[in-house]
């Protein structure tokens, strides 16, 4: 059933970050970790899968919980969090889910990479084993984190790794970080300093046997972290941090990853799965940093971790990623944008939109939740931290089953892209909190004049404003800019 769908692509009360999309049969399945509204840690919930028909990406359904943390034999008080997973179909026709059961404190990155198996893409997975060497030792070389897997015509490639946004040649790093990393990664200082000539930091690949568990050889380094990236290179400016994902389109392998700046999904390409990767660019930033030269200080949405991948669905290419909510790093929602792969294999960076997988523009009719905004800024939006308190700022927020834009303050911009307008209409909003005015713009420019002004009254409860007339013909974004002395919450806007 075709209907209007916005970003985020799943219900507003659903928090599925780290999305890995895969087409199996006539459906696309989204595998990811599972956050909570207003959570206090990453990925505390079990794996929940969503899927949609390949010919109707507006019709997503929840497949339910496909794997629980307590099914893993490594589950214990210290290890309870199911971090970013990936799934592929094995040579035997079954589906294999790769994950690491991570812990808090000293057990977040020390492995192993575990595998669960199921006869169907979104059935009930059962623990199968850990990725291992032929002699039975678990694969723990480098940092066994964020596993992703590709079945390349029967060759099973597993990628994984982690990095730091720090120059490991600096005096501070040499003095302090080996000891810090020893605790985090459960490795000796000697191993961190000397025994790995390429360093333990970076993206790695290993081929698996048909049993989907046993490695054929030692893993290879395919992309460096900042410490090994050549100074002055684009790779150093966008070095590997986490979120490894490997795809193949045509003759090219695409390695998608999150760089050390944390908000962007980058990619490198090669004609070989295990070497020769060259940095190509940024696919998306969850603050639109880089679009039209935009700098980090001018981010159009609160930024934070990013993780996702590319999938070809019904002849078109899409990038799946996530955005932040609740003014914290732990409540992330799945988003997607259509992308273009040019004849030379490169991918131009795309902006965040509210259209998502709608297949076209949003109709200027009916009711839209304010929380489907793709731009949200007071002019000083933060990069959200998971280790220190974030400064107060406007944010997408949930109370009970209601999701809205919270703490809208003076000069806050809430933006939506893009609508198909057809002449005269009326528009109203629902808000609560302080009195003020929402000025309506169709251009993001300091010299632009509003096309309308919606007065809002002070109210402790949700209150609908008067409807004001507008006349627009064509394709435009819609920006609401709040002016008032206090803070207001924004629930929805209605076209009539």
PDB file of C-alpha atoms in Angstrom, residues 104-303:
ATOM      1  CA  UNK A 104      30.101  -1.398  29.726  1.00  0.00           C
ATOM      2  CA  UNK A 105      33.339  -0.359  31.338  1.00  0.00           C
ATOM      3  CA  UNK A 106      36.239  -2.660  30.542  1.00  0.00           C
ATOM      4  CA  UNK A 107      34.468  -5.089  28.212  1.00  0.00           C
ATOM      5  CA  UNK A 108      33.209  -2.927  25.365  1.00  0.00           C
ATOM      6  CA  UNK A 109      35.649  -3.901  22.625  1.00  0.00           C
ATOM      7  CA  UNK A 110      37.342  -7.182  23.475  1.00  0.00           C
ATOM      8  CA  UNK A 111      35.173  -9.630  21.517  1.00  0.00           C
ATOM      9  CA  UNK A 112      34.561 -12.244  20.435  1.00  0.00           C
ATOM     10  CA  UNK A 113      32.505 -11.846  17.261  1.00  0.00           C
ATOM     11  CA  UNK A 114      29.565 -14.212  17.620  1.00  0.00           C
ATOM     12  CA  UNK A 115      27.158 -15.701  15.085  1.00  0.00           C
ATOM     13  CA  UNK A 116      23.498 -16.720  15.228  1.00  0.00           C
ATOM     14  CA  UNK A 117      21.629 -18.620  12.498  1.00  0.00           C
ATOM     15  CA  UNK A 118      18.079 -18.880  11.186  1.00  0.00           C
ATOM     16  CA  UNK A 119      16.277 -20.563   8.281  1.00  0.00           C
ATOM     17  CA  UNK A 120      14.542 -17.296   7.315  1.00  0.00           C
ATOM     18  CA  UNK A 121      15.728 -13.663   7.154  1.00  0.00           C
ATOM     19  CA  UNK A 122      13.618 -12.467  10.092  1.00  0.00           C
ATOM     20  CA  UNK A 123      12.762 -15.571  12.087  1.00  0.00           C
ATOM     21  CA  UNK A 124      14.002 -16.613  15.489  1.00  0.00           C
ATOM     22  CA  UNK A 125      17.795 -16.774  15.349  1.00  0.00           C
ATOM     23  CA  UNK A 126      19.726 -19.221  17.527  1.00  0.00           C
ATOM     24  CA  UNK A 127      23.303 -18.960  18.743  1.00  0.00           C
ATOM     25  CA  UNK A 128      25.650 -20.800  16.367  1.00  0.00           C
ATOM     26  CA  UNK A 129      29.199 -20.068  17.511  1.00  0.00           C
ATOM     27  CA  UNK A 130      32.072 -17.573  17.580  1.00  0.00           C
ATOM     28  CA  UNK A 131      34.330 -16.599  14.684  1.00  0.00           C
ATOM     29  CA  UNK A 132      37.489 -18.646  15.202  1.00  0.00           C
ATOM     30  CA  UNK A 133      40.778 -19.904  13.848  1.00  0.00           C
ATOM     31  CA  UNK A 134      40.988 -23.510  12.570  1.00  0.00           C
ATOM     32  CA  UNK A 135      42.464 -24.599  15.920  1.00  0.00           C
ATOM     33  CA  UNK A 136      39.421 -23.282  17.763  1.00  0.00           C
ATOM     34  CA  UNK A 137      40.919 -20.044  19.145  1.00  0.00           C
ATOM     35  CA  UNK A 138      38.499 -17.103  18.880  1.00  0.00           C
ATOM     36  CA  UNK A 139      39.422 -14.356  16.401  1.00  0.00           C
ATOM     37  CA  UNK A 140      40.530 -11.542  18.699  1.00  0.00           C
ATOM     38  CA  UNK A 141      43.243  -9.928  16.597  1.00  0.00           C
ATOM     39  CA  UNK A 142      43.003  -6.148  16.310  1.00  0.00           C
ATOM     40  CA  UNK A 143      39.673  -4.964  17.783  1.00  0.00           C
ATOM     41  CA  UNK A 144      36.741  -7.341  17.099  1.00  0.00           C
ATOM     42  CA  UNK A 145      34.039  -4.679  16.913  1.00  0.00           C
ATOM     43  CA  UNK A 146      31.188  -3.730  14.522  1.00  0.00           C
ATOM     44  CA  UNK A 147      31.255  -6.889  12.357  1.00  0.00           C
ATOM     45  CA  UNK A 148      29.809  -6.723   8.854  1.00  0.00           C
ATOM     46  CA  UNK A 149      29.633  -9.526   6.323  1.00  0.00           C
ATOM     47  CA  UNK A 150      29.376  -9.921   2.535  1.00  0.00           C
ATOM     48  CA  UNK A 151      28.591 -13.036   0.521  1.00  0.00           C
ATOM     49  CA  UNK A 152      30.456 -12.324  -2.715  1.00  0.00           C
ATOM     50  CA  UNK A 153      29.395 -15.164  -5.014  1.00  0.00           C
ATOM     51  CA  UNK A 154      30.226 -17.740  -2.367  1.00  0.00           C
ATOM     52  CA  UNK A 155      33.210 -15.930  -0.862  1.00  0.00           C
ATOM     53  CA  UNK A 156      32.283 -14.860   2.674  1.00  0.00           C
ATOM     54  CA  UNK A 157      34.107 -11.707   3.776  1.00  0.00           C
ATOM     55  CA  UNK A 158      33.950 -10.426   7.350  1.00  0.00           C
ATOM     56  CA  UNK A 159      35.020  -6.846   8.097  1.00  0.00           C
ATOM     57  CA  UNK A 160      35.457  -5.316  11.536  1.00  0.00           C
ATOM     58  CA  UNK A 161      37.554  -2.898  13.583  1.00  0.00           C
ATOM     59  CA  UNK A 162      37.699   0.335  15.513  1.00  0.00           C
ATOM     60  CA  UNK A 163      39.794   3.495  15.506  1.00  0.00           C
ATOM     61  CA  UNK A 164      40.533   6.650  17.444  1.00  0.00           C
ATOM     62  CA  UNK A 165      40.442  10.263  16.352  1.00  0.00           C
ATOM     63  CA  UNK A 166      43.868  10.829  17.855  1.00  0.00           C
ATOM     64  CA  UNK A 167      47.351  11.077  16.423  1.00  0.00           C
ATOM     65  CA  UNK A 168      49.131   8.142  18.046  1.00  0.00           C
ATOM     66  CA  UNK A 169      52.487   9.767  17.316  1.00  0.00           C
ATOM     67  CA  UNK A 170      51.732  12.583  19.740  1.00  0.00           C
ATOM     68  CA  UNK A 171      53.558  12.617  23.105  1.00  0.00           C
ATOM     69  CA  UNK A 172      50.234  12.408  24.982  1.00  0.00           C
ATOM     70  CA  UNK A 173      49.231   9.291  23.125  1.00  0.00           C
ATOM     71  CA  UNK A 174      52.567   7.552  23.631  1.00  0.00           C
ATOM     72  CA  UNK A 175      52.536   8.237  27.359  1.00  0.00           C
ATOM     73  CA  UNK A 176      48.919   7.646  28.284  1.00  0.00           C
ATOM     74  CA  UNK A 177      46.822   5.968  25.642  1.00  0.00           C
ATOM     75  CA  UNK A 178      48.449   2.500  25.556  1.00  0.00           C
ATOM     76  CA  UNK A 179      47.474   2.038  29.205  1.00  0.00           C
ATOM     77  CA  UNK A 180      43.949   3.362  28.621  1.00  0.00           C
ATOM     78  CA  UNK A 181      43.537   1.157  25.549  1.00  0.00           C
ATOM     79  CA  UNK A 182      44.880  -1.838  27.454  1.00  0.00           C
ATOM     80  CA  UNK A 183      41.902  -1.617  29.801  1.00  0.00           C
ATOM     81  CA  UNK A 184      39.353  -0.883  27.080  1.00  0.00           C
ATOM     82  CA  UNK A 185      40.476  -3.608  24.680  1.00  0.00           C
ATOM     83  CA  UNK A 186      41.714  -6.176  27.186  1.00  0.00           C
ATOM     84  CA  UNK A 187      45.124  -6.333  25.499  1.00  0.00           C
ATOM     85  CA  UNK A 188      48.603  -5.960  26.888  1.00  0.00           C
ATOM     86  CA  UNK A 189      50.479  -2.674  26.600  1.00  0.00           C
ATOM     87  CA  UNK A 190      53.227  -4.533  24.739  1.00  0.00           C
ATOM     88  CA  UNK A 191      50.747  -5.767  22.146  1.00  0.00           C
ATOM     89  CA  UNK A 192      49.367  -2.294  21.671  1.00  0.00           C
ATOM     90  CA  UNK A 193      52.787  -0.655  21.394  1.00  0.00           C
ATOM     91  CA  UNK A 194      54.945  -3.169  19.562  1.00  0.00           C
ATOM     92  CA  UNK A 195      53.437  -6.502  18.628  1.00  0.00           C
ATOM     93  CA  UNK A 196      51.077  -5.148  15.966  1.00  0.00           C
ATOM     94  CA  UNK A 197      53.214  -3.272  13.401  1.00  0.00           C
ATOM     95  CA  UNK A 198      50.068  -1.810  11.800  1.00  0.00           C
ATOM     96  CA  UNK A 199      48.601  -0.901  15.235  1.00  0.00           C
ATOM     97  CA  UNK A 200      45.461  -2.496  16.634  1.00  0.00           C
ATOM     98  CA  UNK A 201      43.441   0.443  15.264  1.00  0.00           C
ATOM     99  CA  UNK A 202      41.885   0.304  11.790  1.00  0.00           C
ATOM    100  CA  UNK A 203      39.486  -1.586   9.524  1.00  0.00           C
ATOM    101  CA  UNK A 204      40.189  -5.243   8.810  1.00  0.00           C
ATOM    102  CA  UNK A 205      38.913  -8.051   6.600  1.00  0.00           C
ATOM    103  CA  UNK A 206      39.079 -11.834   6.752  1.00  0.00           C
ATOM    104  CA  UNK A 207      37.563 -14.549   4.578  1.00  0.00           C
ATOM    105  CA  UNK A 208      35.502 -17.291   6.210  1.00  0.00           C
ATOM    106  CA  UNK A 209      35.073 -20.941   5.379  1.00  0.00           C
ATOM    107  CA  UNK A 210      31.687 -22.287   4.272  1.00  0.00           C
ATOM    108  CA  UNK A 211      30.865 -23.042   7.913  1.00  0.00           C
ATOM    109  CA  UNK A 212      30.564 -19.230   8.327  1.00  0.00           C
ATOM    110  CA  UNK A 213      32.746 -19.371  11.468  1.00  0.00           C
ATOM    111  CA  UNK A 214      36.287 -20.444  10.629  1.00  0.00           C
ATOM    112  CA  UNK A 215      38.744 -17.918   9.212  1.00  0.00           C
ATOM    113  CA  UNK A 216      40.816 -18.975   6.216  1.00  0.00           C
ATOM    114  CA  UNK A 217      43.839 -16.829   7.150  1.00  0.00           C
ATOM    115  CA  UNK A 218      44.937 -13.937   9.305  1.00  0.00           C
ATOM    116  CA  UNK A 219      42.892 -10.734   8.879  1.00  0.00           C
ATOM    117  CA  UNK A 220      44.223  -7.980   6.600  1.00  0.00           C
ATOM    118  CA  UNK A 221      44.180  -4.235   7.233  1.00  0.00           C
ATOM    119  CA  UNK A 222      42.147  -2.485   4.536  1.00  0.00           C
ATOM    120  CA  UNK A 223      41.777   1.047   5.914  1.00  0.00           C
ATOM    121  CA  UNK A 224      43.810   2.941   8.520  1.00  0.00           C
ATOM    122  CA  UNK A 225      42.677   4.808  11.576  1.00  0.00           C
ATOM    123  CA  UNK A 226      44.056   8.312  12.054  1.00  0.00           C
ATOM    124  CA  UNK A 227      47.300   7.060  13.539  1.00  0.00           C
ATOM    125  CA  UNK A 228      48.365   5.393  10.266  1.00  0.00           C
ATOM    126  CA  UNK A 229      46.697   7.653   7.717  1.00  0.00           C
ATOM    127  CA  UNK A 230      49.193   9.732   5.712  1.00  0.00           C
ATOM    128  CA  UNK A 231      49.488  13.286   6.977  1.00  0.00           C
ATOM    129  CA  UNK A 232      47.885  15.822   4.651  1.00  0.00           C
ATOM    130  CA  UNK A 233      45.738  13.194   2.913  1.00  0.00           C
ATOM    131  CA  UNK A 234      41.950  13.107   2.615  1.00  0.00           C
ATOM    132  CA  UNK A 235      42.125   9.746   4.346  1.00  0.00           C
ATOM    133  CA  UNK A 236      43.592  11.430   7.404  1.00  0.00           C
ATOM    134  CA  UNK A 237      40.819  14.029   7.380  1.00  0.00           C
ATOM    135  CA  UNK A 238      38.227  11.233   7.172  1.00  0.00           C
ATOM    136  CA  UNK A 239      40.018   8.319   8.802  1.00  0.00           C
ATOM    137  CA  UNK A 240      38.309   5.079   9.795  1.00  0.00           C
ATOM    138  CA  UNK A 241      36.662   5.152  13.210  1.00  0.00           C
ATOM    139  CA  UNK A 242      33.927   2.464  13.307  1.00  0.00           C
ATOM    140  CA  UNK A 243      30.800   1.136  11.525  1.00  0.00           C
ATOM    141  CA  UNK A 244      32.519  -1.105   8.960  1.00  0.00           C
ATOM    142  CA  UNK A 245      30.268  -2.234   6.100  1.00  0.00           C
ATOM    143  CA  UNK A 246      31.236  -3.913   2.825  1.00  0.00           C
ATOM    144  CA  UNK A 247      29.118  -3.949  -0.344  1.00  0.00           C
ATOM    145  CA  UNK A 248      29.752  -4.725  -4.006  1.00  0.00           C
ATOM    146  CA  UNK A 249      28.084  -3.055  -6.982  1.00  0.00           C
ATOM    147  CA  UNK A 250      29.273  -4.033 -10.427  1.00  0.00           C
ATOM    148  CA  UNK A 251      33.015  -4.629 -10.309  1.00  0.00           C
ATOM    149  CA  UNK A 252      33.632  -2.272  -7.378  1.00  0.00           C
ATOM    150  CA  UNK A 253      33.775  -3.046  -3.682  1.00  0.00           C
ATOM    151  CA  UNK A 254      32.448  -0.244  -1.493  1.00  0.00           C
ATOM    152  CA  UNK A 255      33.696  -0.005   2.067  1.00  0.00           C
ATOM    153  CA  UNK A 256      31.314   2.249   4.011  1.00  0.00           C
ATOM    154  CA  UNK A 257      32.362   3.511   7.431  1.00  0.00           C
ATOM    155  CA  UNK A 258      32.034   6.232  10.045  1.00  0.00           C
ATOM    156  CA  UNK A 259      35.033   8.555  10.146  1.00  0.00           C
ATOM    157  CA  UNK A 260      36.676   9.914  13.289  1.00  0.00           C
ATOM    158  CA  UNK A 261      34.638  13.127  13.049  1.00  0.00           C
ATOM    159  CA  UNK A 262      31.758  10.798  13.955  1.00  0.00           C
ATOM    160  CA  UNK A 263      28.798  12.385  12.138  1.00  0.00           C
ATOM    161  CA  UNK A 264      29.545  11.288   8.566  1.00  0.00           C
ATOM    162  CA  UNK A 265      29.383   8.080   6.563  1.00  0.00           C
ATOM    163  CA  UNK A 266      32.323   7.893   4.167  1.00  0.00           C
ATOM    164  CA  UNK A 267      33.317   5.335   1.566  1.00  0.00           C
ATOM    165  CA  UNK A 268      36.385   3.905  -0.090  1.00  0.00           C
ATOM    166  CA  UNK A 269      36.431   1.710  -3.202  1.00  0.00           C
ATOM    167  CA  UNK A 270      38.580  -1.038  -4.642  1.00  0.00           C
ATOM    168  CA  UNK A 271      38.457  -3.657  -7.373  1.00  0.00           C
ATOM    169  CA  UNK A 272      39.600  -6.175  -4.751  1.00  0.00           C
ATOM    170  CA  UNK A 273      37.841  -7.158  -1.534  1.00  0.00           C
ATOM    171  CA  UNK A 274      40.920  -7.258   0.696  1.00  0.00           C
ATOM    172  CA  UNK A 275      43.266  -4.473  -0.512  1.00  0.00           C
ATOM    173  CA  UNK A 276      43.621  -1.421  -2.725  1.00  0.00           C
ATOM    174  CA  UNK A 277      40.930   0.767  -1.153  1.00  0.00           C
ATOM    175  CA  UNK A 278      41.032   4.471  -1.946  1.00  0.00           C
ATOM    176  CA  UNK A 279      39.067   7.116  -0.100  1.00  0.00           C
ATOM    177  CA  UNK A 280      36.311   8.597  -2.279  1.00  0.00           C
ATOM    178  CA  UNK A 281      34.212  10.933  -0.156  1.00  0.00           C
ATOM    179  CA  UNK A 282      31.340  11.518   2.241  1.00  0.00           C
ATOM    180  CA  UNK A 283      27.929  10.040   1.453  1.00  0.00           C
ATOM    181  CA  UNK A 284      25.961  11.748   4.225  1.00  0.00           C
ATOM    182  CA  UNK A 285      26.460  13.734   7.429  1.00  0.00           C
ATOM    183  CA  UNK A 286      23.741  13.665  10.079  1.00  0.00           C
ATOM    184  CA  UNK A 287      24.174  17.432  10.457  1.00  0.00           C
ATOM    185  CA  UNK A 288      24.515  18.243   6.731  1.00  0.00           C
ATOM    186  CA  UNK A 289      28.128  19.279   7.381  1.00  0.00           C
ATOM    187  CA  UNK A 290      29.951  19.534   4.064  1.00  0.00           C
ATOM    188  CA  UNK A 291      26.860  20.325   1.998  1.00  0.00           C
ATOM    189  CA  UNK A 292      27.593  23.580   0.121  1.00  0.00           C
ATOM    190  CA  UNK A 293      30.756  23.919   2.208  1.00  0.00           C
ATOM    191  CA  UNK A 294      28.916  23.974   5.542  1.00  0.00           C
ATOM    192  CA  UNK A 295      31.269  23.820   8.539  1.00  0.00           C
ATOM    193  CA  UNK A 296      30.740  21.816  11.719  1.00  0.00           C
ATOM    194  CA  UNK A 297      29.851  24.900  13.753  1.00  0.00           C
ATOM    195  CA  UNK A 298      26.927  25.516  11.380  1.00  0.00           C
ATOM    196  CA  UNK A 299      25.440  21.988  11.615  1.00  0.00           C
ATOM    197  CA  UNK A 300      21.735  21.919  10.788  1.00  0.00           C
ATOM    198  CA  UNK A 301      20.883  19.155  13.245  1.00  0.00           C
ATOM    199  CA  UNK A 302      22.539  17.928  16.469  1.00  0.00           C
ATOM    200  CA  UNK A 303      25.231  15.519  15.320  1.00  0.00           C
TER     201      UNK A 303
END
